[in-house]
Coordinates of C-alpha atoms in Angstrom, one line a residue:
X204 CA 10.1 -11.0 -15.7
X205 CA 12.1 -13.8 -14.1
X206 CA 10.2 -17.0 -13.7
X207 CA 10.1 -16.9 -9.9
X208 CA 8.8 -13.3 -10.0
X209 CA 6.1 -14.3 -12.5
X210 CA 5.0 -17.1 -10.1
X211 CA 4.8 -14.6 -7.2
X212 CA 2.9 -12.1 -9.4
X213 CA 0.3 -14.7 -10.3
X214 CA 0.0 -15.9 -6.7
X215 CA -0.4 -12.3 -5.6
X216 CA -3.3 -11.8 -8.0
X217 CA -5.0 -14.9 -6.6
X218 CA -4.4 -14.0 -2.9
X219 CA -5.6 -10.5 -3.6
X220 CA -8.8 -11.6 -5.2
X221 CA -9.7 -14.5 -2.9
X222 CA -7.7 -14.1 0.3
X223 CA -5.2 -16.6 1.7
X224 CA -7.6 -19.1 3.2
X225 CA -9.8 -19.4 0.1
X226 CA -6.9 -19.7 -2.4
X227 CA -6.1 -23.4 -2.9
X228 CA -2.9 -25.0 -4.1
X229 CA -4.8 -26.3 -7.1
X230 CA -5.6 -22.7 -8.1
X231 CA -2.0 -21.6 -7.6
X232 CA -0.9 -24.5 -9.8
X233 CA -3.4 -23.6 -12.5
X234 CA -2.5 -19.9 -12.3
X235 CA 1.3 -20.3 -12.4
X236 CA 1.6 -23.3 -14.7
X237 CA 3.9 -25.0 -12.2
X238 CA 3.2 -28.3 -10.5
X239 CA 3.0 -28.6 -6.7
X240 CA 6.5 -30.1 -6.4
X241 CA 8.0 -27.1 -8.2
X242 CA 6.1 -24.6 -6.0
X243 CA 7.0 -26.4 -2.8
X244 CA 10.7 -26.9 -3.8
X245 CA 11.0 -23.2 -4.7
X246 CA 9.0 -21.6 -1.9
X247 CA 8.6 -24.3 0.8
X248 CA 4.9 -23.8 1.4
X249 CA 1.8 -21.9 0.5
X250 CA 2.5 -19.6 3.4
X251 CA 6.0 -18.8 2.3
X252 CA 4.7 -18.1 -1.2
X253 CA 2.1 -15.8 0.4
X254 CA 4.8 -13.9 2.3
X255 CA 6.8 -13.6 -0.9
X256 CA 3.7 -12.1 -2.6
X257 CA 3.2 -9.7 0.3
X258 CA 6.8 -8.6 0.0
X259 CA 6.4 -8.1 -3.7
X260 CA 3.3 -6.0 -3.1
X261 CA 5.2 -3.8 -0.7
X262 CA 8.2 -3.4 -3.1
X263 CA 5.9 -2.5 -6.0
X264 CA 4.2 0.1 -3.9
X265 CA 7.5 1.6 -2.8
X266 CA 8.7 1.8 -6.4
X267 CA 5.5 3.6 -7.4
X268 CA 5.3 6.0 -4.5
X269 CA 8.9 6.7 -3.4
X270 CA 9.8 8.8 -6.4
X271 CA 6.8 11.1 -5.8
X272 CA 7.0 11.3 -2.0
X273 CA 10.7 11.8 -1.7
X274 CA 11.2 14.2 -4.7
X275 CA 12.5 17.3 -2.8
X276 CA 12.5 19.3 -6.0
X277 CA 8.7 19.6 -5.8
X278 CA 6.8 21.3 -3.0
X279 CA 5.7 18.8 -0.4
X280 CA 2.0 19.8 -0.7
X281 CA 2.1 18.9 -4.4
X282 CA 3.9 15.6 -3.6
X283 CA 1.2 14.8 -1.1
X284 CA -1.6 15.5 -3.6
X285 CA 0.2 13.5 -6.3
X286 CA 0.6 10.5 -3.9
X287 CA -3.1 10.6 -3.2
X288 CA -3.8 10.7 -7.0
X289 CA -1.5 7.6 -7.4
X290 CA -3.5 5.8 -4.6
X291 CA -6.8 6.5 -6.4
X292 CA -5.4 5.5 -9.8
X293 CA -4.1 2.2 -8.2
X294 CA -7.6 1.5 -7.0
X295 CA -9.0 2.2 -10.4
X296 CA -6.5 -0.4 -11.9
X297 CA -6.9 -2.9 -9.1
X298 CA -10.5 -2.7 -7.7
X299 CA -9.8 -5.2 -4.9
X300 CA -8.7 -2.5 -2.5
X301 CA -5.4 -2.5 -0.5
X302 CA -3.9 -6.0 -0.4
X303 CA -2.0 -5.3 2.8
X304 CA -5.3 -4.1 4.5
X305 CA -6.9 -7.4 3.6
X306 CA -3.9 -9.3 4.9
X307 CA -3.9 -7.4 8.2
X308 CA -7.6 -8.1 8.7
X309 CA -7.6 -11.7 7.6
X310 CA -4.3 -13.1 9.0
X311 CA -2.4 -10.7 11.3
X312 CA -4.3 -11.7 14.5
X313 CA -3.6 -15.4 14.0
X314 CA -0.2 -15.5 12.4
X315 CA 2.6 -13.7 14.3
X316 CA 5.1 -13.8 11.3
X317 CA 2.5 -12.2 9.0
X318 CA 1.6 -9.7 11.7
X319 CA 5.3 -8.8 12.1
X320 CA 5.7 -8.4 8.4
X321 CA 2.6 -6.2 8.0
X322 CA 3.6 -4.1 11.0
X323 CA 7.1 -3.6 9.6
X324 CA 5.7 -2.6 6.2
X325 CA 3.3 -0.2 7.8
X326 CA 6.0 1.4 9.9
X327 CA 8.3 1.8 6.9
X328 CA 5.6 3.5 4.9
X329 CA 4.8 5.9 7.7
X330 CA 8.6 6.7 8.0
X331 CA 8.7 7.5 4.3
X332 CA 5.6 9.8 4.5
X333 CA 7.1 11.5 7.6
X334 CA 10.0 12.7 5.5
X335 CA 7.5 14.5 3.2
X336 CA 5.7 15.9 6.3
X337 CA 9.0 17.3 7.6
X338 CA 9.4 19.0 4.3
X339 CA 5.9 20.3 4.5
X340 CA 6.7 21.7 8.0
X341 CA 10.0 23.3 6.7
X342 CA 7.9 25.0 4.0
X343 CA 5.6 26.4 6.6
X344 CA 2.6 24.4 5.3
X345 CA 2.1 21.8 7.9
X346 CA -0.8 22.2 10.3
X347 CA 0.9 23.6 13.4
X348 CA -1.2 21.4 15.7
X349 CA 0.4 18.3 14.2
X350 CA 3.9 16.9 14.4
X351 CA 5.4 15.5 11.2
X352 CA 4.9 12.0 12.7
X353 CA 1.3 12.6 13.6
X354 CA 0.6 14.0 10.1
X355 CA 2.4 11.1 8.5
X356 CA 0.2 8.7 10.5
X357 CA -2.9 10.5 9.4
X358 CA -1.9 10.4 5.7
X359 CA -1.2 6.7 6.1
X360 CA -4.4 5.9 7.9
X361 CA -6.3 7.8 5.2
X362 CA -4.7 5.7 2.5
X363 CA -5.7 2.5 4.5
X364 CA -9.3 3.9 4.7
X365 CA -9.3 4.5 1.0
X366 CA -8.2 1.0 0.4
X367 CA -11.2 -0.3 2.3
X368 CA -13.5 2.1 0.4
X369 CA -11.9 0.9 -2.9
X370 CA -12.7 -2.7 -2.0
X371 CA -16.3 -1.6 -1.2
X372 CA -16.7 -0.1 -4.7
X373 CA -16.6 3.5 -3.6
X374 CA -16.4 5.8 -6.6
X375 CA -13.5 8.1 -7.6
X376 CA -15.4 11.3 -6.6
X377 CA -15.8 10.0 -3.0
X378 CA -12.1 8.8 -2.8
X379 CA -11.0 12.3 -4.0
X380 CA -13.2 13.9 -1.3
X381 CA -11.6 11.7 1.4
X382 CA -8.1 12.6 0.2
X383 CA -9.0 16.3 0.0
X384 CA -10.3 16.2 3.6
X385 CA -7.1 14.7 4.8
X386 CA -4.9 17.2 2.9
X387 CA -7.0 20.0 4.5
X388 CA -6.4 18.5 8.0
X389 CA -2.6 18.2 7.7
X390 CA -1.9 21.5 5.9
X391 CA -2.2 25.1 6.9
X392 CA -5.5 26.8 6.0
X393 CA -4.0 28.7 3.1
X394 CA -3.4 25.4 1.2
X395 CA -6.0 24.3 -1.3
X396 CA -7.1 20.7 -0.6
X397 CA -8.2 19.6 -4.1
X398 CA -7.1 16.2 -5.4
X399 CA -7.4 15.7 -9.1

């Protein structure tokens, strides 16, 4: 991993655990092994480092989910199930919940640039999920009461909800039940909603 990416990854872990306000520059210095001058000369400020960490989180998520969500060689209902399994596995690996959810709650209301970044990321994720929902509709498996966009928003909102549950320590069984309920809501009645 290039040095700058390693610094961002270390900062991301700190921000994810403690939040932006409670993460000090001294802690960033200790975690990254760089002195303050090196951090400021590379990133400009704690806030800019935070935005770089937020972007890295988004990119990492896209790299994890895009191959599953956009794989048109697999039925969309199976891709939807697998994307939910990936979300649950991610929460098993990182029990701090969804980093972007925390950012939206902690900072979006008071920092327009962060609010804009979060909104942009959220919209791009919904756009990606909508492609999968359009495929689900073409396969005749989308709930006819929902447009692909509405279904995509519901999938995304469920993922956000699961991120909050993950932060609260909700067990895997409950997360799977939440995902199964969402799948049942967006798909036709003939589709099984299990998530495993």
